Amino acid sequence: MALNLIMLGPPGAGKGTQAERFARTRGIPKISTGDILREAVHTHTEIGTRAKAIMDRGELVSDDVMIGIVKERLDRSDALAGFVLDGFPRTVTQASALDDIMTGRDPLIVVDIVVPEAELVRRLASRLICEDCGANAAMAGADGDAADAMVMPGANPAASETVAAVRAAAEPQRCRRCGGRLVQRSDDNDLVVRERLKVYQRQYEPLVEYYRGRPTFRSIDGAQPPDNVAADLHAAIEAAGGNGAIGARGVRAARSGVRS
Ligand code: AP5
Ligand code: MG
């Protein structure tokens, strides 16, 4: 049975971090809509050029564009044996389109990563990514997990200059994966983070409501060390039937969205 996993959660919840780890251990592709858009921005495609301004305001790219991108990606052969989707769906319209795309395929397992807002703001203010390959500093290895966990003494999340911006300017670091420069993500400044969190809150309830009744929906606590979150994620996937344990009734219910 293919493991088709969706990671839900607010900005900074750790979707990308956990998706990357999980996809690597399972040998299935990690499909991150944020990464796809950032790559499109980086390579100046038409979609990238249009998306950049929207992303830099912390708003959502249109459903039509996002559904088109995901459909094309999920139809590629490497995704037929399973995938981890990070950052999609974000709206009920996207979720419904995803169900259509998944017709005839194994059910979606939906894991919602829950983290308090203060912790999200702290994480995003101190995140650095590689400007070339897009890896998180923690994944890229430069200064490792310590860098991501670090908060500068006296750092004020309300200040316009974030911890990451100050750090990137003061002590330039390189990505251990590709040698690229580590920089702050363009939408990680304080004002845009607040907008992203607001946008997320608006979409969250209806989206989670869309999935909550499915036997393959689980919530996990993301405010723990990454290894613990990874362990909870594995347990949640197993409990949701992700190791082939889901029965025929569960599969039917999961596919149709029937509440149990
Ligand atoms: P996207 O790139 O998806 O951003 P996001 O949802 O705001 O989430 P982040 O990537 O910021 O956080 P994450 O949950 O992946 O956390 P991470 O693992 O990096 O989207 C960007 C933009 O693209 C959107 O705003 C929108 O404009 C557009 N877009 C994308 N998809 C779209 C869609 N479907 N529809 C419309 N528009 C779309 O972790 C964050 C930090 O915390 C890292 O530094 C990490 O090392 C650290 N960390 C992770 N886990 C832990 C832990 N357990 N403890 C301590 N630190 C941790
Ligand atoms: Mg991410």
PDB file of C-alpha atoms and ligand atoms in Angstrom:
ATOM      1  CA  MET A   1       0.000   0.000   0.000  1.00  0.00           C
ATOM      2  CA  ALA A   2       1.360   3.445  -0.923  1.00  0.00           C
ATOM      3  CA  LEU A   3       1.934   5.822   1.976  1.00  0.00           C
ATOM      4  CA  ASN A   4       0.331   9.099   0.968  1.00  0.00           C
ATOM      5  CA  LEU A   5       1.021  11.526   3.791  1.00  0.00           C
ATOM      6  CA  ILE A   6      -0.081  15.143   4.236  1.00  0.00           C
ATOM      7  CA  MET A   7       1.545  17.305   6.882  1.00  0.00           C
ATOM      8  CA  LEU A   8      -0.628  20.140   8.157  1.00  0.00           C
ATOM      9  CA  GLY A   9       0.541  22.822  10.559  1.00  0.00           C
ATOM     10  CA  PRO A  10       1.243  26.528  10.894  1.00  0.00           C
ATOM     11  CA  PRO A  11       4.356  28.317   9.611  1.00  0.00           C
ATOM     12  CA  GLY A  12       7.297  27.070  11.671  1.00  0.00           C
ATOM     13  CA  ALA A  13       5.522  23.946  12.953  1.00  0.00           C
ATOM     14  CA  GLY A  14       8.265  21.732  11.547  1.00  0.00           C
ATOM     15  CA  LYS A  15       6.416  20.388   8.495  1.00  0.00           C
ATOM     16  CA  GLY A  16       9.453  20.699   6.253  1.00  0.00           C
ATOM     17  CA  THR A  17      11.839  19.296   8.859  1.00  0.00           C
ATOM     18  CA  GLN A  18       9.707  16.241   9.562  1.00  0.00           C
ATOM     19  CA  ALA A  19       8.647  15.731   5.941  1.00  0.00           C
ATOM     20  CA  GLU A  20      12.274  15.641   4.852  1.00  0.00           C
ATOM     21  CA  ARG A  21      13.238  13.111   7.534  1.00  0.00           C
ATOM     22  CA  PHE A  22      10.248  10.904   6.984  1.00  0.00           C
ATOM     23  CA  ALA A  23      10.489  10.900   3.195  1.00  0.00           C
ATOM     24  CA  ARG A  24      14.173   9.979   3.407  1.00  0.00           C
ATOM     25  CA  THR A  25      13.565   7.022   5.748  1.00  0.00           C
ATOM     26  CA  ARG A  26      10.716   5.729   3.560  1.00  0.00           C
ATOM     27  CA  GLY A  27      12.388   6.410   0.202  1.00  0.00           C
ATOM     28  CA  ILE A  28       9.413   8.399  -1.068  1.00  0.00           C
ATOM     29  CA  PRO A  29       9.412  11.954  -2.463  1.00  0.00           C
ATOM     30  CA  LYS A  30       8.872  14.966  -0.246  1.00  0.00           C
ATOM     31  CA  ILE A  31       6.720  17.431  -2.138  1.00  0.00           C
ATOM     32  CA  SER A  32       6.791  20.890  -0.577  1.00  0.00           C
ATOM     33  CA  THR A  33       4.708  23.526  -2.322  1.00  0.00           C
ATOM     34  CA  GLY A  34       6.699  26.285  -0.596  1.00  0.00           C
ATOM     35  CA  ASP A  35       9.964  24.790  -1.932  1.00  0.00           C
ATOM     36  CA  ILE A  36       8.478  24.417  -5.428  1.00  0.00           C
ATOM     37  CA  LEU A  37       7.426  28.077  -5.394  1.00  0.00           C
ATOM     38  CA  ARG A  38      10.789  29.276  -4.022  1.00  0.00           C
ATOM     39  CA  GLU A  39      12.557  27.292  -6.749  1.00  0.00           C
ATOM     40  CA  ALA A  40      10.289  28.931  -9.335  1.00  0.00           C
ATOM     41  CA  VAL A  41      11.158  32.358  -7.871  1.00  0.00           C
ATOM     42  CA  HIS A  42      14.862  31.489  -7.936  1.00  0.00           C
ATOM     43  CA  THR A  43      14.760  30.416 -11.588  1.00  0.00           C
ATOM     44  CA  HIS A  44      12.507  33.347 -12.637  1.00  0.00           C
ATOM     45  CA  THR A  45       9.730  31.275 -14.168  1.00  0.00           C
ATOM     46  CA  GLU A  46       6.438  33.015 -14.901  1.00  0.00           C
ATOM     47  CA  ILE A  47       4.754  31.369 -11.907  1.00  0.00           C
ATOM     48  CA  GLY A  48       7.727  32.285  -9.711  1.00  0.00           C
ATOM     49  CA  THR A  49       7.661  35.908 -10.770  1.00  0.00           C
ATOM     50  CA  ARG A  50       3.947  36.185  -9.982  1.00  0.00           C
ATOM     51  CA  ALA A  51       4.225  34.188  -6.723  1.00  0.00           C
ATOM     52  CA  LYS A  52       7.114  36.161  -5.243  1.00  0.00           C
ATOM     53  CA  ALA A  53       5.134  39.285  -4.383  1.00  0.00           C
ATOM     54  CA  ILE A  54       2.326  37.194  -2.883  1.00  0.00           C
ATOM     55  CA  MET A  55       4.706  35.111  -0.778  1.00  0.00           C
ATOM     56  CA  ASP A  56       6.597  38.184   0.387  1.00  0.00           C
ATOM     57  CA  ARG A  57       3.314  39.608   1.681  1.00  0.00           C
ATOM     58  CA  GLY A  58       2.575  36.344   3.520  1.00  0.00           C
ATOM     59  CA  GLU A  59      -0.556  35.686   1.478  1.00  0.00           C
ATOM     60  CA  LEU A  60      -1.604  32.550  -0.381  1.00  0.00           C
ATOM     61  CA  VAL A  61      -0.961  31.853  -4.048  1.00  0.00           C
ATOM     62  CA  SER A  62      -4.237  31.133  -5.868  1.00  0.00           C
ATOM     63  CA  ASP A  63      -5.874  27.743  -5.501  1.00  0.00           C
ATOM     64  CA  ASP A  64      -5.899  27.176  -9.268  1.00  0.00           C
ATOM     65  CA  VAL A  65      -2.149  27.645  -9.589  1.00  0.00           C
ATOM     66  CA  MET A  66      -1.385  25.475  -6.555  1.00  0.00           C
ATOM     67  CA  ILE A  67      -3.754  22.670  -7.587  1.00  0.00           C
ATOM     68  CA  GLY A  68      -2.196  22.618 -11.065  1.00  0.00           C
ATOM     69  CA  ILE A  69       1.318  22.370  -9.612  1.00  0.00           C
ATOM     70  CA  VAL A  70       0.400  19.567  -7.210  1.00  0.00           C
ATOM     71  CA  LYS A  71      -1.596  17.572  -9.742  1.00  0.00           C
ATOM     72  CA  GLU A  72       1.298  17.611 -12.185  1.00  0.00           C
ATOM     73  CA  ARG A  73       3.731  16.569  -9.435  1.00  0.00           C
ATOM     74  CA  LEU A  74       1.579  13.780  -7.969  1.00  0.00           C
ATOM     75  CA  ASP A  75       1.013  12.275 -11.407  1.00  0.00           C
ATOM     76  CA  ARG A  76       4.732  11.681 -11.870  1.00  0.00           C
ATOM     77  CA  SER A  77       5.769   8.044 -11.526  1.00  0.00           C
ATOM     78  CA  ASP A  78       7.886   8.481  -8.384  1.00  0.00           C
ATOM     79  CA  ALA A  79       4.847   9.696  -6.423  1.00  0.00           C
ATOM     80  CA  LEU A  80       2.688   6.719  -7.309  1.00  0.00           C
ATOM     81  CA  ALA A  81       4.380   4.595  -4.629  1.00  0.00           C
ATOM     82  CA  GLY A  82       3.729   7.236  -1.954  1.00  0.00           C
ATOM     83  CA  PHE A  83       4.694  10.779  -1.044  1.00  0.00           C
ATOM     84  CA  VAL A  84       4.879  13.323   1.742  1.00  0.00           C
ATOM     85  CA  LEU A  85       3.052  16.564   0.958  1.00  0.00           C
ATOM     86  CA  ASP A  86       4.244  19.589   2.914  1.00  0.00           C
ATOM     87  CA  GLY A  87       2.300  22.854   2.658  1.00  0.00           C
ATOM     88  CA  PHE A  88      -0.615  21.535   0.608  1.00  0.00           C
ATOM     89  CA  PRO A  89      -3.563  21.608   0.992  1.00  0.00           C
ATOM     90  CA  ARG A  90      -4.022  24.952   2.719  1.00  0.00           C
ATOM     91  CA  THR A  91      -7.646  25.621   1.835  1.00  0.00           C
ATOM     92  CA  VAL A  92     -10.767  23.477   1.636  1.00  0.00           C
ATOM     93  CA  THR A  93     -10.811  24.058  -2.137  1.00  0.00           C
ATOM     94  CA  GLN A  94      -7.292  22.583  -2.357  1.00  0.00           C
ATOM     95  CA  ALA A  95      -8.264  19.685  -0.070  1.00  0.00           C
ATOM     96  CA  SER A  96     -11.261  18.853  -2.190  1.00  0.00           C
ATOM     97  CA  ALA A  97      -9.187  19.024  -5.397  1.00  0.00           C
ATOM     98  CA  LEU A  98      -6.628  16.722  -3.765  1.00  0.00           C
ATOM     99  CA  ASP A  99      -9.343  14.161  -3.068  1.00  0.00           C
ATOM    100  CA  ASP A 100     -10.224  14.254  -6.764  1.00  0.00           C
ATOM    101  CA  ILE A 101      -6.566  13.824  -7.734  1.00  0.00           C
ATOM    102  CA  MET A 102      -6.363  10.840  -5.333  1.00  0.00           C
ATOM    103  CA  THR A 103      -9.339   9.005  -6.814  1.00  0.00           C
ATOM    104  CA  GLY A 104      -8.351   5.363  -7.284  1.00  0.00           C
ATOM    105  CA  ARG A 105      -5.206   5.711  -5.177  1.00  0.00           C
ATOM    106  CA  ASP A 106      -4.496   4.668  -1.574  1.00  0.00           C
ATOM    107  CA  PRO A 107      -6.022   6.903   1.111  1.00  0.00           C
ATOM    108  CA  LEU A 108      -4.400  10.041   2.457  1.00  0.00           C
ATOM    109  CA  ILE A 109      -2.973  10.013   5.952  1.00  0.00           C
ATOM    110  CA  VAL A 110      -3.295  13.477   7.462  1.00  0.00           C
ATOM    111  CA  VAL A 111      -1.071  14.577  10.339  1.00  0.00           C
ATOM    112  CA  ASP A 112      -1.578  17.979  11.949  1.00  0.00           C
ATOM    113  CA  ILE A 113       1.474  19.313  13.819  1.00  0.00           C
ATOM    114  CA  VAL A 114       0.386  21.545  16.710  1.00  0.00           C
ATOM    115  CA  VAL A 115       2.764  24.194  18.142  1.00  0.00           C
ATOM    116  CA  PRO A 116       1.957  27.288  20.275  1.00  0.00           C
ATOM    117  CA  GLU A 117       2.273  30.624  18.472  1.00  0.00           C
ATOM    118  CA  ALA A 118       5.061  32.048  20.667  1.00  0.00           C
ATOM    119  CA  GLU A 119       7.266  29.081  19.773  1.00  0.00           C
ATOM    120  CA  LEU A 120       6.474  29.507  16.049  1.00  0.00           C
ATOM    121  CA  VAL A 121       7.514  33.165  16.161  1.00  0.00           C
ATOM    122  CA  ARG A 122      10.709  32.252  17.994  1.00  0.00           C
ATOM    123  CA  ARG A 123      11.614  29.526  15.458  1.00  0.00           C
ATOM    124  CA  LEU A 124      10.943  31.632  12.383  1.00  0.00           C
ATOM    125  CA  ALA A 125      12.872  34.607  13.769  1.00  0.00           C
ATOM    126  CA  SER A 126      15.980  32.454  14.105  1.00  0.00           C
ATOM    127  CA  ARG A 127      15.723  30.302  10.962  1.00  0.00           C
ATOM    128  CA  LEU A 128      18.376  30.442   8.263  1.00  0.00           C
ATOM    129  CA  ILE A 129      18.139  28.661   4.930  1.00  0.00           C
ATOM    130  CA  CYS A 130      20.595  28.063   2.116  1.00  0.00           C
ATOM    131  CA  GLU A 131      20.032  30.604  -0.655  1.00  0.00           C
ATOM    132  CA  ASP A 132      21.070  28.039  -3.283  1.00  0.00           C
ATOM    133  CA  CYS A 133      19.518  24.690  -2.287  1.00  0.00           C
ATOM    134  CA  GLY A 134      16.884  25.989   0.140  1.00  0.00           C
ATOM    135  CA  ALA A 135      17.824  23.606   2.969  1.00  0.00           C
ATOM    136  CA  ASN A 136      17.210  24.704   6.550  1.00  0.00           C
ATOM    137  CA  ALA A 137      20.435  25.494   8.409  1.00  0.00           C
ATOM    138  CA  ALA A 138      19.720  22.516  10.652  1.00  0.00           C
ATOM    139  CA  MET A 139      19.378  20.209   7.643  1.00  0.00           C
ATOM    140  CA  ALA A 140      22.214  21.884   5.793  1.00  0.00           C
ATOM    141  CA  GLY A 141      24.380  21.138   8.795  1.00  0.00           C
ATOM    142  CA  ALA A 142      26.106  24.481   9.206  1.00  0.00           C
ATOM    143  CA  ASP A 143      26.093  25.069  12.912  1.00  0.00           C
ATOM    144  CA  GLY A 144      23.505  22.349  13.051  1.00  0.00           C
ATOM    145  CA  ASP A 145      20.520  22.059  15.336  1.00  0.00           C
ATOM    146  CA  ALA A 146      22.128  24.397  17.814  1.00  0.00           C
ATOM    147  CA  ALA A 147      21.811  27.225  15.314  1.00  0.00           C
ATOM    148  CA  ASP A 148      18.131  26.671  14.873  1.00  0.00           C
ATOM    149  CA  ALA A 149      17.499  26.372  18.571  1.00  0.00           C
ATOM    150  CA  MET A 150      19.509  29.463  19.355  1.00  0.00           C
ATOM    151  CA  VAL A 151      17.887  32.680  20.505  1.00  0.00           C
ATOM    152  CA  MET A 152      20.098  35.720  20.858  1.00  0.00           C
ATOM    153  CA  PRO A 153      20.145  37.186  24.348  1.00  0.00           C
ATOM    154  CA  GLY A 154      17.612  39.976  24.499  1.00  0.00           C
ATOM    155  CA  ALA A 155      16.211  39.152  21.058  1.00  0.00           C
ATOM    156  CA  ASN A 156      12.818  40.769  20.642  1.00  0.00           C
ATOM    157  CA  PRO A 157      10.499  39.014  18.185  1.00  0.00           C
ATOM    158  CA  ALA A 158       8.645  42.312  17.693  1.00  0.00           C
ATOM    159  CA  ALA A 159      11.785  44.060  16.459  1.00  0.00           C
ATOM    160  CA  SER A 160      11.936  44.506  12.687  1.00  0.00           C
ATOM    161  CA  GLU A 161      15.405  42.973  12.506  1.00  0.00           C
ATOM    162  CA  THR A 162      15.133  39.329  13.473  1.00  0.00           C
ATOM    163  CA  VAL A 163      17.702  37.129  15.163  1.00  0.00           C
ATOM    164  CA  ALA A 164      18.363  35.361  11.870  1.00  0.00           C
ATOM    165  CA  ALA A 165      18.933  38.594   9.945  1.00  0.00           C
ATOM    166  CA  VAL A 166      21.369  39.851  12.576  1.00  0.00           C
ATOM    167  CA  ARG A 167      23.185  36.513  12.649  1.00  0.00           C
ATOM    168  CA  ALA A 168      23.402  36.155   8.875  1.00  0.00           C
ATOM    169  CA  ALA A 169      24.964  39.614   8.598  1.00  0.00           C
ATOM    170  CA  ALA A 170      27.306  39.257  11.563  1.00  0.00           C
ATOM    171  CA  GLU A 171      28.632  35.748  11.010  1.00  0.00           C
ATOM    172  CA  PRO A 172      28.159  34.562   7.411  1.00  0.00           C
ATOM    173  CA  GLN A 173      27.799  30.796   7.267  1.00  0.00           C
ATOM    174  CA  ARG A 174      27.818  28.274   4.452  1.00  0.00           C
ATOM    175  CA  CYS A 175      25.521  25.363   3.711  1.00  0.00           C
ATOM    176  CA  ARG A 176      27.289  22.100   4.395  1.00  0.00           C
ATOM    177  CA  ARG A 177      25.213  20.382   1.730  1.00  0.00           C
ATOM    178  CA  CYS A 178      26.074  22.635  -1.229  1.00  0.00           C
ATOM    179  CA  GLY A 179      28.309  25.452   0.043  1.00  0.00           C
ATOM    180  CA  GLY A 180      25.664  28.142  -0.567  1.00  0.00           C
ATOM    181  CA  ARG A 181      25.285  31.155   1.677  1.00  0.00           C
ATOM    182  CA  LEU A 182      22.885  30.854   4.598  1.00  0.00           C
ATOM    183  CA  VAL A 183      20.339  33.662   4.613  1.00  0.00           C
ATOM    184  CA  GLN A 184      17.045  34.577   6.181  1.00  0.00           C
ATOM    185  CA  ARG A 185      14.000  33.458   4.173  1.00  0.00           C
ATOM    186  CA  SER A 186      12.431  36.530   2.565  1.00  0.00           C
ATOM    187  CA  ASP A 187       9.081  35.888   4.296  1.00  0.00           C
ATOM    188  CA  ASP A 188      10.568  35.306   7.767  1.00  0.00           C
ATOM    189  CA  ASN A 189      10.681  38.955   8.837  1.00  0.00           C
ATOM    190  CA  ASP A 190       8.434  39.864  11.724  1.00  0.00           C
ATOM    191  CA  LEU A 191       5.646  41.643   9.817  1.00  0.00           C
ATOM    192  CA  VAL A 192       5.273  38.901   7.214  1.00  0.00           C
ATOM    193  CA  VAL A 193       5.426  36.140   9.840  1.00  0.00           C
ATOM    194  CA  ARG A 194       2.484  37.797  11.625  1.00  0.00           C
ATOM    195  CA  GLU A 195       0.535  37.936   8.357  1.00  0.00           C
ATOM    196  CA  ARG A 196       1.351  34.281   7.571  1.00  0.00           C
ATOM    197  CA  LEU A 197       0.120  33.250  11.019  1.00  0.00           C
ATOM    198  CA  LYS A 198      -3.094  35.258  10.526  1.00  0.00           C
ATOM    199  CA  VAL A 199      -3.693  33.725   7.105  1.00  0.00           C
ATOM    200  CA  TYR A 200      -3.067  30.281   8.557  1.00  0.00           C
ATOM    201  CA  GLN A 201      -5.526  30.847  11.424  1.00  0.00           C
ATOM    202  CA  ARG A 202      -8.241  31.849   8.944  1.00  0.00           C
ATOM    203  CA  GLN A 203      -7.832  28.667   6.898  1.00  0.00           C
ATOM    204  CA  TYR A 204      -7.058  26.276   9.748  1.00  0.00           C
ATOM    205  CA  GLU A 205     -10.461  25.462  11.284  1.00  0.00           C
ATOM    206  CA  PRO A 206     -12.308  24.704   8.043  1.00  0.00           C
ATOM    207  CA  LEU A 207      -9.354  22.692   6.743  1.00  0.00           C
ATOM    208  CA  VAL A 208      -8.951  20.584   9.875  1.00  0.00           C
ATOM    209  CA  GLU A 209     -12.729  20.210  10.046  1.00  0.00           C
ATOM    210  CA  TYR A 210     -12.589  18.827   6.497  1.00  0.00           C
ATOM    211  CA  TYR A 211     -10.268  16.033   7.659  1.00  0.00           C
ATOM    212  CA  ARG A 212     -11.003  15.567  11.364  1.00  0.00           C
ATOM    213  CA  GLY A 213     -13.661  12.903  10.962  1.00  0.00           C
ATOM    214  CA  ARG A 214     -11.472  10.599   8.869  1.00  0.00           C
ATOM    215  CA  PRO A 215      -9.974   7.526  10.534  1.00  0.00           C
ATOM    216  CA  THR A 216      -6.636   8.506   8.991  1.00  0.00           C
ATOM    217  CA  PHE A 217      -6.467  11.943  10.676  1.00  0.00           C
ATOM    218  CA  ARG A 218      -4.081  12.473  13.610  1.00  0.00           C
ATOM    219  CA  SER A 219      -2.752  15.449  15.615  1.00  0.00           C
ATOM    220  CA  ILE A 220       0.712  15.459  17.150  1.00  0.00           C
ATOM    221  CA  ASP A 221       2.544  17.769  19.556  1.00  0.00           C
ATOM    222  CA  GLY A 222       5.212  19.621  17.554  1.00  0.00           C
ATOM    223  CA  ALA A 223       6.577  21.560  20.540  1.00  0.00           C
ATOM    224  CA  GLN A 224       9.085  18.877  21.468  1.00  0.00           C
ATOM    225  CA  PRO A 225      12.622  18.130  20.295  1.00  0.00           C
ATOM    226  CA  PRO A 226      12.663  17.062  16.613  1.00  0.00           C
ATOM    227  CA  ASP A 227      13.478  13.397  17.444  1.00  0.00           C
ATOM    228  CA  ASN A 228      10.436  13.168  19.716  1.00  0.00           C
ATOM    229  CA  VAL A 229       8.216  14.765  17.071  1.00  0.00           C
ATOM    230  CA  ALA A 230       9.566  12.246  14.541  1.00  0.00           C
ATOM    231  CA  ALA A 231       8.759   9.363  16.909  1.00  0.00           C
ATOM    232  CA  ASP A 232       5.219  10.678  17.451  1.00  0.00           C
ATOM    233  CA  LEU A 233       4.818  11.115  13.708  1.00  0.00           C
ATOM    234  CA  HIS A 234       5.766   7.478  13.073  1.00  0.00           C
ATOM    235  CA  ALA A 235       3.370   6.339  15.810  1.00  0.00           C
ATOM    236  CA  ALA A 236       0.563   8.500  14.412  1.00  0.00           C
ATOM    237  CA  ILE A 237       1.079   7.138  10.909  1.00  0.00           C
ATOM    238  CA  GLU A 238       1.056   3.584  12.202  1.00  0.00           C
ATOM    239  CA  ALA A 239      -2.106   4.237  14.212  1.00  0.00           C
ATOM    240  CA  ALA A 240      -3.684   5.759  11.104  1.00  0.00           C
ATOM    241  CA  GLY A 241      -2.965   2.593   9.155  1.00  0.00           C
ATOM    242  CA  GLY A 242       0.112   3.791   7.336  1.00  0.00           C
ATOM    243  CA  ASN A 243       1.888   0.468   7.638  1.00  0.00           C
ATOM    244  CA  GLY A 244      -0.800  -1.393   5.811  1.00  0.00           C
ATOM    245  CA  ALA A 245      -2.756  -1.975   9.010  1.00  0.00           C
ATOM    246  CA  ILE A 246      -5.811  -0.050   7.862  1.00  0.00           C
ATOM    247  CA  GLY A 247      -8.729  -2.354   7.156  1.00  0.00           C
ATOM    248  CA  ALA A 248     -10.980  -2.294   4.118  1.00  0.00           C
ATOM    249  CA  ARG A 249     -13.621  -0.347   6.047  1.00  0.00           C
ATOM    250  CA  GLY A 250     -11.063   2.245   7.086  1.00  0.00           C
ATOM    251  CA  VAL A 251      -9.780   2.573   3.538  1.00  0.00           C
ATOM    252  CA  ARG A 252     -13.303   3.101   2.207  1.00  0.00           C
ATOM    253  CA  ALA A 253     -14.078   5.639   4.936  1.00  0.00           C
ATOM    254  CA  ALA A 254     -10.782   7.443   4.432  1.00  0.00           C
ATOM    255  CA  ARG A 255     -11.323   7.660   0.689  1.00  0.00           C
ATOM    256  CA  SER A 256     -14.837   8.958   0.984  1.00  0.00           C
ATOM    257  CA  GLY A 257     -14.225  11.165   4.004  1.00  0.00           C
ATOM    258  CA  VAL A 258     -16.948   9.359   5.978  1.00  0.00           C
ATOM    259  CA  ARG A 259     -16.836  10.170   9.674  1.00  0.00           C
ATOM    260  CA  SER A 260     -16.258   7.283  12.026  1.00  0.00           C
TER     261      SER A 260
HETATM  262  P1  AP5 B   1       5.822  27.300   3.055  1.00  0.00           P
HETATM  263  O1  AP5 B   1       7.203  27.251   2.583  1.00  0.00           O
HETATM  264  O2  AP5 B   1       5.021  26.072   3.081  1.00  0.00           O
HETATM  265  O3  AP5 B   1       5.859  27.986   4.476  1.00  0.00           O
HETATM  266  P2  AP5 B   1       4.997  27.785   5.797  1.00  0.00           P
HETATM  267  O4  AP5 B   1       3.785  26.970   5.700  1.00  0.00           O
HETATM  268  O5  AP5 B   1       4.794  29.176   6.299  1.00  0.00           O
HETATM  269  O6  AP5 B   1       5.879  26.926   6.705  1.00  0.00           O
HETATM  270  P3  AP5 B   1       7.431  27.025   6.995  1.00  0.00           P
HETATM  271  O7  AP5 B   1       8.184  26.448   5.857  1.00  0.00           O
HETATM  272  O8  AP5 B   1       7.789  28.394   7.457  1.00  0.00           O
HETATM  273  O9  AP5 B   1       7.506  26.122   8.293  1.00  0.00           O
HETATM  274  P4  AP5 B   1       7.611  24.537   8.441  1.00  0.00           P
HETATM  275  O10 AP5 B   1       6.378  24.059   9.125  1.00  0.00           O
HETATM  276  O11 AP5 B   1       8.015  23.883   7.184  1.00  0.00           O
HETATM  277  O12 AP5 B   1       8.762  24.474   9.506  1.00  0.00           O
HETATM  278  P5  AP5 B   1      10.311  24.064   9.347  1.00  0.00           P
HETATM  279  O13 AP5 B   1      10.447  22.600   9.313  1.00  0.00           O
HETATM  280  O14 AP5 B   1      10.946  24.865   8.283  1.00  0.00           O
HETATM  281  O15 AP5 B   1       5.011  28.380   2.210  1.00  0.00           O
HETATM  282  C1  AP5 B   1       5.564  29.647   1.941  1.00  0.00           C
HETATM  283  C2  AP5 B   1       4.587  30.475   1.136  1.00  0.00           C
HETATM  284  O16 AP5 B   1       4.338  29.866  -0.138  1.00  0.00           O
HETATM  285  C3  AP5 B   1       3.198  30.665   1.747  1.00  0.00           C
HETATM  286  O17 AP5 B   1       3.165  31.730   2.673  1.00  0.00           O
HETATM  287  C4  AP5 B   1       2.361  30.962   0.496  1.00  0.00           C
HETATM  288  O18 AP5 B   1       2.549  32.266   0.042  1.00  0.00           O
HETATM  289  C5  AP5 B   1       2.986  30.019  -0.532  1.00  0.00           C
HETATM  290  N1  AP5 B   1       2.341  28.683  -0.557  1.00  0.00           N
HETATM  291  C6  AP5 B   1       2.927  27.490  -0.262  1.00  0.00           C
HETATM  292  N2  AP5 B   1       2.050  26.489  -0.376  1.00  0.00           N
HETATM  293  C7  AP5 B   1       0.880  27.047  -0.750  1.00  0.00           C
HETATM  294  C8  AP5 B   1      -0.416  26.537  -0.988  1.00  0.00           C
HETATM  295  N3  AP5 B   1      -0.680  25.220  -0.887  1.00  0.00           N
HETATM  296  N4  AP5 B   1      -1.395  27.407  -1.342  1.00  0.00           N
HETATM  297  C9  AP5 B   1      -1.145  28.730  -1.468  1.00  0.00           C
HETATM  298  N5  AP5 B   1       0.055  29.297  -1.242  1.00  0.00           N
HETATM  299  C10 AP5 B   1       1.061  28.456  -0.878  1.00  0.00           C
HETATM  300  O19 AP5 B   1      10.834  24.578  10.776  1.00  0.00           O
HETATM  301  C11 AP5 B   1      10.885  25.952  11.080  1.00  0.00           C
HETATM  302  C12 AP5 B   1      12.144  26.237  11.925  1.00  0.00           C
HETATM  303  O20 AP5 B   1      12.009  25.578  13.179  1.00  0.00           O
HETATM  304  C13 AP5 B   1      13.418  25.706  11.277  1.00  0.00           C
HETATM  305  O21 AP5 B   1      14.464  26.571  11.569  1.00  0.00           O
HETATM  306  C14 AP5 B   1      13.617  24.327  11.965  1.00  0.00           C
HETATM  307  O22 AP5 B   1      14.955  23.912  11.978  1.00  0.00           O
HETATM  308  C15 AP5 B   1      13.042  24.603  13.350  1.00  0.00           C
HETATM  309  N6  AP5 B   1      12.426  23.419  13.944  1.00  0.00           N
HETATM  310  C16 AP5 B   1      11.715  22.452  13.301  1.00  0.00           C
HETATM  311  N7  AP5 B   1      11.255  21.536  14.181  1.00  0.00           N
HETATM  312  C17 AP5 B   1      11.675  21.951  15.403  1.00  0.00           C
HETATM  313  C18 AP5 B   1      11.512  21.432  16.725  1.00  0.00           C
HETATM  314  N8  AP5 B   1      10.813  20.297  16.953  1.00  0.00           N
HETATM  315  N9  AP5 B   1      12.058  22.108  17.746  1.00  0.00           N
HETATM  316  C19 AP5 B   1      12.768  23.278  17.543  1.00  0.00           C
HETATM  317  N10 AP5 B   1      12.976  23.807  16.305  1.00  0.00           N
HETATM  318  C20 AP5 B   1      12.415  23.164  15.244  1.00  0.00           C
HETATM  319 MG    MG B   2       8.466  24.541   5.248  1.00  0.00          MG
END
